[in-house]
PDB file of C-alpha atoms in Angstrom:
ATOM      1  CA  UNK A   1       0.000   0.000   0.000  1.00  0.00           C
ATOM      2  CA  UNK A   2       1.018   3.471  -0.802  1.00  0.00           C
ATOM      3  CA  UNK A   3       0.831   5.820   1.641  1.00  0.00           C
ATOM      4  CA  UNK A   4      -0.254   9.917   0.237  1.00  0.00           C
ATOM      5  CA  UNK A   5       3.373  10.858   0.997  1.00  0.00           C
ATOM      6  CA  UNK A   6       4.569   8.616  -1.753  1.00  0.00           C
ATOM      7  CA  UNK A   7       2.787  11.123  -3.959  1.00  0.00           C
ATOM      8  CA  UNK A   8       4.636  13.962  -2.653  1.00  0.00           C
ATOM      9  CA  UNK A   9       7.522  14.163  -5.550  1.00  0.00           C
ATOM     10  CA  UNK A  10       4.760  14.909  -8.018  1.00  0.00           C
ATOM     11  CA  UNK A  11       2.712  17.389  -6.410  1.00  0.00           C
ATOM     12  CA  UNK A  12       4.883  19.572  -4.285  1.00  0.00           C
ATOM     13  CA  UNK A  13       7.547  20.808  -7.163  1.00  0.00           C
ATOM     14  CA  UNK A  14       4.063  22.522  -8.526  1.00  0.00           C
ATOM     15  CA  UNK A  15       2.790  23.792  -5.516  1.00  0.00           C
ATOM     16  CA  UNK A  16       5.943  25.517  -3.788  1.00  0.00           C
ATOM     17  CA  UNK A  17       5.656  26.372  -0.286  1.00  0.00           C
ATOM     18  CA  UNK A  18       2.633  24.219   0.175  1.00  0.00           C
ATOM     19  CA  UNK A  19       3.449  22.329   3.180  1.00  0.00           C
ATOM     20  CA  UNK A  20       3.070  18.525   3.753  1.00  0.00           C
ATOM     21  CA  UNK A  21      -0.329  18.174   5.645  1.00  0.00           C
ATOM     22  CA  UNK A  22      -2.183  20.454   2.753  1.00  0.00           C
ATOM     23  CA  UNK A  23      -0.785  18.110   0.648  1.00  0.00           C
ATOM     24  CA  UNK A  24      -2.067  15.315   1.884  1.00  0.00           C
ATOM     25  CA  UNK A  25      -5.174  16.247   2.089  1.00  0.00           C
ATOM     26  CA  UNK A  26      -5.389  17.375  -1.428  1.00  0.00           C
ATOM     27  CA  UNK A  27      -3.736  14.676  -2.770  1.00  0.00           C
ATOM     28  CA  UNK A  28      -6.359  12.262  -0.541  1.00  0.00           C
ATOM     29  CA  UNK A  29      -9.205  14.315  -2.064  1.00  0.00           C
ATOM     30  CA  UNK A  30      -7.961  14.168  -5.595  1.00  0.00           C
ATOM     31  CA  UNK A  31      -7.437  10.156  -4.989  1.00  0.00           C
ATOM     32  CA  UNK A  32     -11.648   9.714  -3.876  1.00  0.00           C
ATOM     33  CA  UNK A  33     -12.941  12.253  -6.696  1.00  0.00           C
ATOM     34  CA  UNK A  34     -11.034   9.904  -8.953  1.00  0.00           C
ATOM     35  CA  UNK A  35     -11.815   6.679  -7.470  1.00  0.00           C
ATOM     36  CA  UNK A  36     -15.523   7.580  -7.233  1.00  0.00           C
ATOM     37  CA  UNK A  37     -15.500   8.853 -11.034  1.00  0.00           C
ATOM     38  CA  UNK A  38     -13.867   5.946 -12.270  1.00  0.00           C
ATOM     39  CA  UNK A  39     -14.261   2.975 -10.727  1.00  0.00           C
ATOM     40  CA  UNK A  40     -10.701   2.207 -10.996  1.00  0.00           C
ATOM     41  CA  UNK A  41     -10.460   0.331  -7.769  1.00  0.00           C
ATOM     42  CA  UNK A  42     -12.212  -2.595  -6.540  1.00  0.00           C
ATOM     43  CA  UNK A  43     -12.875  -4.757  -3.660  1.00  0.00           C
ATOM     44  CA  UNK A  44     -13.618  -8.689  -3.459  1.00  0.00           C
ATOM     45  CA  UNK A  45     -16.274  -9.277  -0.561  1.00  0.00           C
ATOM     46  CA  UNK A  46     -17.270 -12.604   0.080  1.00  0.00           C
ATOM     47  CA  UNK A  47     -20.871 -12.801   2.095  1.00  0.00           C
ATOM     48  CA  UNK A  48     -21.845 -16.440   3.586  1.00  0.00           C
ATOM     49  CA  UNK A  49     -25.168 -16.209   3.185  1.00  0.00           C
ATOM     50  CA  UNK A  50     -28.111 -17.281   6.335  1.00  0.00           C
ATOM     51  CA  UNK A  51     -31.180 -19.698   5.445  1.00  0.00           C
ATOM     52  CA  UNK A  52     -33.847 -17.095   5.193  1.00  0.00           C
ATOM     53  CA  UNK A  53     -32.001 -14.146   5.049  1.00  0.00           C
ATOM     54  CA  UNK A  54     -32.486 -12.129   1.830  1.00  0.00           C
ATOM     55  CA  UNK A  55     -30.536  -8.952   2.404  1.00  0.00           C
ATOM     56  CA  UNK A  56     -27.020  -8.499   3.875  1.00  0.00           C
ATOM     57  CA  UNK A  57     -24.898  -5.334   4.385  1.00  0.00           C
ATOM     58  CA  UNK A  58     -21.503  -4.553   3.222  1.00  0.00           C
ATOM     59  CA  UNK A  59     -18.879  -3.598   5.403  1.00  0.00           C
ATOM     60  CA  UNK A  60     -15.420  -3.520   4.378  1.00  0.00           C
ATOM     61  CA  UNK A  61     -14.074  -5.235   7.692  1.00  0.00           C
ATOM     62  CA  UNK A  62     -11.706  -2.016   8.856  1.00  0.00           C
ATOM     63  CA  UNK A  63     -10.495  -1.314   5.132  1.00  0.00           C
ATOM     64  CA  UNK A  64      -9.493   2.136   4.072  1.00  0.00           C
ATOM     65  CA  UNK A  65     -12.292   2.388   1.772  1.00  0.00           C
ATOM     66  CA  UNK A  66     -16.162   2.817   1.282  1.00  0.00           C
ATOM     67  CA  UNK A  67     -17.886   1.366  -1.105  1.00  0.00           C
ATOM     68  CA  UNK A  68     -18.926   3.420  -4.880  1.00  0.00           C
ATOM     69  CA  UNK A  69     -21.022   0.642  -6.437  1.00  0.00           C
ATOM     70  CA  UNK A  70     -21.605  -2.995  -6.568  1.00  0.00           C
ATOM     71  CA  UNK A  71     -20.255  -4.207 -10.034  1.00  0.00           C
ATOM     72  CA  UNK A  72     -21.616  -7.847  -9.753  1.00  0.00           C
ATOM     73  CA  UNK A  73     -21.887 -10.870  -7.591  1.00  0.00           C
ATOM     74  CA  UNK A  74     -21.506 -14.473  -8.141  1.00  0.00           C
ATOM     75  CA  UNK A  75     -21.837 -17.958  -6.151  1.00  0.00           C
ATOM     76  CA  UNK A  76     -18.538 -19.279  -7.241  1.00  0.00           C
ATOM     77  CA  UNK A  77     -18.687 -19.206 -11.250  1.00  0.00           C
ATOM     78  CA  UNK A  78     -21.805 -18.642 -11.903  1.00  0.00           C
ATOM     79  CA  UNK A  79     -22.606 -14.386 -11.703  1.00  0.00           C
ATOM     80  CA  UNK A  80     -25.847 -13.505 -10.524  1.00  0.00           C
ATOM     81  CA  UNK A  81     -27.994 -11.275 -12.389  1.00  0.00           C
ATOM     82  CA  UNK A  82     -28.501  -7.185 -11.743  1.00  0.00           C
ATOM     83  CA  UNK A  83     -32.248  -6.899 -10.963  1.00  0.00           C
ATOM     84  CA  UNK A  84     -34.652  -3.821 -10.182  1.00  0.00           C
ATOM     85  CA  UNK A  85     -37.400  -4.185  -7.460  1.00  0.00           C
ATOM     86  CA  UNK A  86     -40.114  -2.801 -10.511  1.00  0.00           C
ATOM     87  CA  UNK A  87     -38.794  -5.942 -12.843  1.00  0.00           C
ATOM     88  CA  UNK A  88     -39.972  -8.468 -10.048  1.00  0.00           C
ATOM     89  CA  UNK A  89     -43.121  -6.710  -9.060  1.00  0.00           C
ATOM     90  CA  UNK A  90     -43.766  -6.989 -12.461  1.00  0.00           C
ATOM     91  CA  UNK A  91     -41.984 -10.393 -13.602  1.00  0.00           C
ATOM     92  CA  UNK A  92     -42.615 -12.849 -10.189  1.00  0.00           C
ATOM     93  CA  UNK A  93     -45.701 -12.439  -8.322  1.00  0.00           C
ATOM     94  CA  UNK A  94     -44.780 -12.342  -4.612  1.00  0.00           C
ATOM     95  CA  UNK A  95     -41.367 -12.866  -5.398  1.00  0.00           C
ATOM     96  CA  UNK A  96     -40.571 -11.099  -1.619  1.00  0.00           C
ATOM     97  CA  UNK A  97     -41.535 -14.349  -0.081  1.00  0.00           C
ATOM     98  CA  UNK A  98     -39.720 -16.870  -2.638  1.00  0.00           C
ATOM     99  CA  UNK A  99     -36.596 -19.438  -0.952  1.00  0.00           C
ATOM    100  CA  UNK A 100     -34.406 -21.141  -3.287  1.00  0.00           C
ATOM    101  CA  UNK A 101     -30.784 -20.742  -4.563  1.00  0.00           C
ATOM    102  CA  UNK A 102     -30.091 -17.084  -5.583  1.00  0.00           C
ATOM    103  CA  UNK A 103     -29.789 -16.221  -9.219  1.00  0.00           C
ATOM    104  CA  UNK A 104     -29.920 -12.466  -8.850  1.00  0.00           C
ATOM    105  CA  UNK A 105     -29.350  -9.803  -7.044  1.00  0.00           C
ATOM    106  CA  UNK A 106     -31.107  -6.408  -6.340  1.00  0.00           C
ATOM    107  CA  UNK A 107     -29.506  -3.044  -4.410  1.00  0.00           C
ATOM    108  CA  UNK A 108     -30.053   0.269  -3.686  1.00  0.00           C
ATOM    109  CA  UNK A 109     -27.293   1.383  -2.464  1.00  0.00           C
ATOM    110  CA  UNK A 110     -23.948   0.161  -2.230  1.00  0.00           C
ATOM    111  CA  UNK A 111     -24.177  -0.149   1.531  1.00  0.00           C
ATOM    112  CA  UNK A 112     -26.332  -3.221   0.621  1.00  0.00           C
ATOM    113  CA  UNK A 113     -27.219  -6.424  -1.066  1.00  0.00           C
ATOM    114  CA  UNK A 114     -30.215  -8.042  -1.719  1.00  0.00           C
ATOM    115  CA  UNK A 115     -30.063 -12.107  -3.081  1.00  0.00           C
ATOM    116  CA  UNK A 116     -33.214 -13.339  -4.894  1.00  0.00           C
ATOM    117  CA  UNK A 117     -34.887 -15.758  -4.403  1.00  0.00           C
ATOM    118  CA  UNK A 118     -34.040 -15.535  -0.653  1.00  0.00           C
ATOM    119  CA  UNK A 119     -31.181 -18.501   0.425  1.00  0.00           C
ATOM    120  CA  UNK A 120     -32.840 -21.454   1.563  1.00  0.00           C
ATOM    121  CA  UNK A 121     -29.002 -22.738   2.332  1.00  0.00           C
ATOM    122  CA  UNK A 122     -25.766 -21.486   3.431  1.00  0.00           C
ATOM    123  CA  UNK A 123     -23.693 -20.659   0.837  1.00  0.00           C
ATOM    124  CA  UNK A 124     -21.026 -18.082  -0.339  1.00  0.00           C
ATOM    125  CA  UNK A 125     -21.656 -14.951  -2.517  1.00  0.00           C
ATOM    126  CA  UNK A 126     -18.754 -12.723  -3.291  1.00  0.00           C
ATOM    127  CA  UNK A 127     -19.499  -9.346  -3.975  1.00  0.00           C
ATOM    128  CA  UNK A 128     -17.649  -7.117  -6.309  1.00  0.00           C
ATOM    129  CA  UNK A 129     -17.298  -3.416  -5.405  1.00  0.00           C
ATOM    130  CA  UNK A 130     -15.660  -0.430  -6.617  1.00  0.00           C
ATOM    131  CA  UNK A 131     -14.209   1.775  -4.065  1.00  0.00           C
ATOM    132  CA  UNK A 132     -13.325   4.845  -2.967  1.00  0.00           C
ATOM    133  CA  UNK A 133     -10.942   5.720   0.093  1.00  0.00           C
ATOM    134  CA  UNK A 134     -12.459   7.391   2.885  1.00  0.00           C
ATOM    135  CA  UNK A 135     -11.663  10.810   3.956  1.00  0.00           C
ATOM    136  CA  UNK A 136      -9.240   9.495   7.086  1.00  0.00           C
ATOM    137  CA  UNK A 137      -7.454   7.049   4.681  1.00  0.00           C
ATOM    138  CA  UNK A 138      -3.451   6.545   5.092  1.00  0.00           C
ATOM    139  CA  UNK A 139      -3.195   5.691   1.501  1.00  0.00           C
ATOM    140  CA  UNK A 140      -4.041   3.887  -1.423  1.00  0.00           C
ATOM    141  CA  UNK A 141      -3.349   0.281  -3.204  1.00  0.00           C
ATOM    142  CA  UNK A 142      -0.132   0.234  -5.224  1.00  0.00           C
ATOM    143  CA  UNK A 143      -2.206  -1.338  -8.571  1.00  0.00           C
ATOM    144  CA  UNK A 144      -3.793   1.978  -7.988  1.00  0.00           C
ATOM    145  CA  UNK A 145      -1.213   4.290  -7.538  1.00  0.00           C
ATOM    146  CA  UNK A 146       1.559   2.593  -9.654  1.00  0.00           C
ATOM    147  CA  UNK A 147      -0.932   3.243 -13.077  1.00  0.00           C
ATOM    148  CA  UNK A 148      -3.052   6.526 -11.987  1.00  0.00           C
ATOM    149  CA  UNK A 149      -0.426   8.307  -9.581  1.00  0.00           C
ATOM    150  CA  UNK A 150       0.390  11.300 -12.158  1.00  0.00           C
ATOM    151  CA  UNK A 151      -3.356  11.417 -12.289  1.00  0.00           C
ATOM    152  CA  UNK A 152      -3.998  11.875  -8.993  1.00  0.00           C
ATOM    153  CA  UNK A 153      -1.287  14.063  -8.716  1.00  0.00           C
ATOM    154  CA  UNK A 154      -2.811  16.415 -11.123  1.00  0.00           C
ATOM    155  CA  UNK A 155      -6.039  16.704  -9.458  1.00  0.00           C
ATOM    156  CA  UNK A 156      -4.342  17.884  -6.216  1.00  0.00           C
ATOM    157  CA  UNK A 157      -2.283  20.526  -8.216  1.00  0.00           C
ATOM    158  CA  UNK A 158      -5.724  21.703  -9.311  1.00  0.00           C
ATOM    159  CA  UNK A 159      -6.996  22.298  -5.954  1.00  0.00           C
ATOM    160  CA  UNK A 160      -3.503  23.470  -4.236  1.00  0.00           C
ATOM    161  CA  UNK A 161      -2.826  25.906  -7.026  1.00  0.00           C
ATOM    162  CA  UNK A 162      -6.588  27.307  -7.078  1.00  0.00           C
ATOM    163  CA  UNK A 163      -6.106  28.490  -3.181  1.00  0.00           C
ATOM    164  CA  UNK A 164      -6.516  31.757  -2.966  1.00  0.00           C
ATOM    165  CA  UNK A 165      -3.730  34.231  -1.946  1.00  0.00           C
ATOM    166  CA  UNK A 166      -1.150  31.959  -1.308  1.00  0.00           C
ATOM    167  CA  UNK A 167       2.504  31.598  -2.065  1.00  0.00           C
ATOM    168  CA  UNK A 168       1.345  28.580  -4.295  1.00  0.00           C
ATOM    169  CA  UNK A 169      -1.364  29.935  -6.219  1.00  0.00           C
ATOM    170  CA  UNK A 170      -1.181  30.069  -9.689  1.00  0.00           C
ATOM    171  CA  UNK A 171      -4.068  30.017 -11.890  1.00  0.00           C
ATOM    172  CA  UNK A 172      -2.478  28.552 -15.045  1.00  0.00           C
ATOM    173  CA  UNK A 173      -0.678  25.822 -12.815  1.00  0.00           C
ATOM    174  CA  UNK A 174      -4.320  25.351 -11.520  1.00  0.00           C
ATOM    175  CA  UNK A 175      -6.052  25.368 -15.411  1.00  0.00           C
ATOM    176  CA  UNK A 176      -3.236  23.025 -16.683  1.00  0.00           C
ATOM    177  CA  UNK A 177      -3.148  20.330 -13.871  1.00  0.00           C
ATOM    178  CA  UNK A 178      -7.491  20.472 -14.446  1.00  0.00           C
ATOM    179  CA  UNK A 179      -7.113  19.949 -18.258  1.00  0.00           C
ATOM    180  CA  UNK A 180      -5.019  16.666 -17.294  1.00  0.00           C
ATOM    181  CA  UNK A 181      -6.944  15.862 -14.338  1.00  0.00           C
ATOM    182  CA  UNK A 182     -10.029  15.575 -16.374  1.00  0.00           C
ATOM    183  CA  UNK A 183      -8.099  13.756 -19.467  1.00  0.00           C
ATOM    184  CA  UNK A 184      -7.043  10.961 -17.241  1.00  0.00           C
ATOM    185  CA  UNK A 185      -9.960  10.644 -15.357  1.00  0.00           C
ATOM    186  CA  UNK A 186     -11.506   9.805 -18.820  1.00  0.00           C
ATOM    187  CA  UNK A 187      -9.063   7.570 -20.202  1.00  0.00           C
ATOM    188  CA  UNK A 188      -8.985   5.775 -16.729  1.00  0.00           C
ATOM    189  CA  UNK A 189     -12.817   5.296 -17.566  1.00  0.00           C
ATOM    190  CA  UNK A 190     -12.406   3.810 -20.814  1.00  0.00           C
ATOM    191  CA  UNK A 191      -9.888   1.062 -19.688  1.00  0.00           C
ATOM    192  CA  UNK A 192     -12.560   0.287 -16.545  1.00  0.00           C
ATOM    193  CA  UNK A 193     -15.015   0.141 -18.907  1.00  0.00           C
ATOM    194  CA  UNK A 194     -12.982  -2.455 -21.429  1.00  0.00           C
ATOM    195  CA  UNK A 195     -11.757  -4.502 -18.676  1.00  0.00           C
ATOM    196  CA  UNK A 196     -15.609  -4.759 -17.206  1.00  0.00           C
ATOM    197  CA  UNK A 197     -17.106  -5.999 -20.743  1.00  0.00           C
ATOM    198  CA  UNK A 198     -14.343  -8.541 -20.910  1.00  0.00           C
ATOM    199  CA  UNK A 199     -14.910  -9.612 -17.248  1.00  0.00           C
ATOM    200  CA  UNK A 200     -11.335  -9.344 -16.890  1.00  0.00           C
ATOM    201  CA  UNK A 201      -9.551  -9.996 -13.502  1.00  0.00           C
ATOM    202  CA  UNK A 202     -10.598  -6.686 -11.071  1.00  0.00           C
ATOM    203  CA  UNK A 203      -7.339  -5.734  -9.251  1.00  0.00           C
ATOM    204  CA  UNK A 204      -8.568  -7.082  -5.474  1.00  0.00           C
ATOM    205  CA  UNK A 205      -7.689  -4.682  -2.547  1.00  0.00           C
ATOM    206  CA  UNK A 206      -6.238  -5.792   0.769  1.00  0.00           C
ATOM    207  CA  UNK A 207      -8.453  -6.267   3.725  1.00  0.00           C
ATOM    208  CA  UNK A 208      -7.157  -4.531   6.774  1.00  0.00           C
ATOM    209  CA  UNK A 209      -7.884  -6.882  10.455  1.00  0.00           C
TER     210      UNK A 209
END
């Protein structure tokens, strides 16, 4: 794991005389905004499932992170499918009260996961997330910061530079570091996007106990 300090080399030269806790919190910010816009990092949760139990919450065991979305979830190779509450109510009459081995999955929020129909054994579901870290993170996963750290880096240049009346301000600094901030971001999206529709390995993050 990479810790914000790491990404002190490529922020600091453009923000002279910022000093190393304003960094860190910029660069921290700049790593969520980009995290949360991209879905460039992701977390493996597996969920044993109770008999009867339909819905089950995610926590992230002590990780550094919060959850952005659920991307999918499977019972070992077989991925369940992404369903809305309105497609049951209007596809399985009292579906609410159906038991039987899940084959989809509903939710709301990311906080959350709904199985359908509801388990009727015990058995593992493991949840794909993407993540985000949290605002009193130390850091970030190296997958993360080894591809997207000149990224990141950018976005806290943006929001250093843009300070006002400081020995560090500098509006064109500020407009430059946005223009790349914004670039990556994008391209970032595109290869998250790819790697999705080919159901290509997600890049697993670390659980912290």
């Amino acid at each position: 794991m990479k810790v914000w300090s790491d990404f002190f080399d490529y922020v600091a030269p453009l923000v002279p005389g910022a000093d190393p806790s304003l960094l860190e919190l910029h660069i921290r910010n700049a790593a969520i905004d980009f995290c949360n816009d991209t879905r460039a990092a992701t977390y493996s949760l597996p969920i044993t499932t109770v008999v009867g139990q339909s819905s089950y919450d995610i926590s992230l065991n002590g990780a550094d992170y919060t959850p952005v979305i659920i991307n999918s979830a499977r019972i070992q190779t077989r991925e369940l499918k992404p369903v809305t509450t309105d497609y049951l109510n209007g596809a399985v009459l009292g579906w609410r009260n159906d038991q039987g081995t899940p084959w989809a999955y509903l939710s709301d929020d990311p906080y959350s996961v709904r199985l359908y129909p509801t388990p009727d054994e015990a058995t593992e579901v493991v949840v794909e997330l993407s993540v985000m870290p949290t605002r009193s993170s130390a850091g970030i996963e190296d997958y993360v910061y080894d591809r997207y750290v000149e990224v990141i880096a950018h976005g806290a240049v943006q929001r250093i530079a843009s300070i006002p009346q400081k020995p560090y301000t500098n509006p064109q600094v500020a407009q430059m570091a946005m223009i790349e901030f914004i670039k990556g971001k994008a391209a970032a999206r595109t290869e998250v996007y790819k790697s999705f529709t080919r159901k290509s390995t997600q890049v697993k993050l670390r659980k912290k106990y």
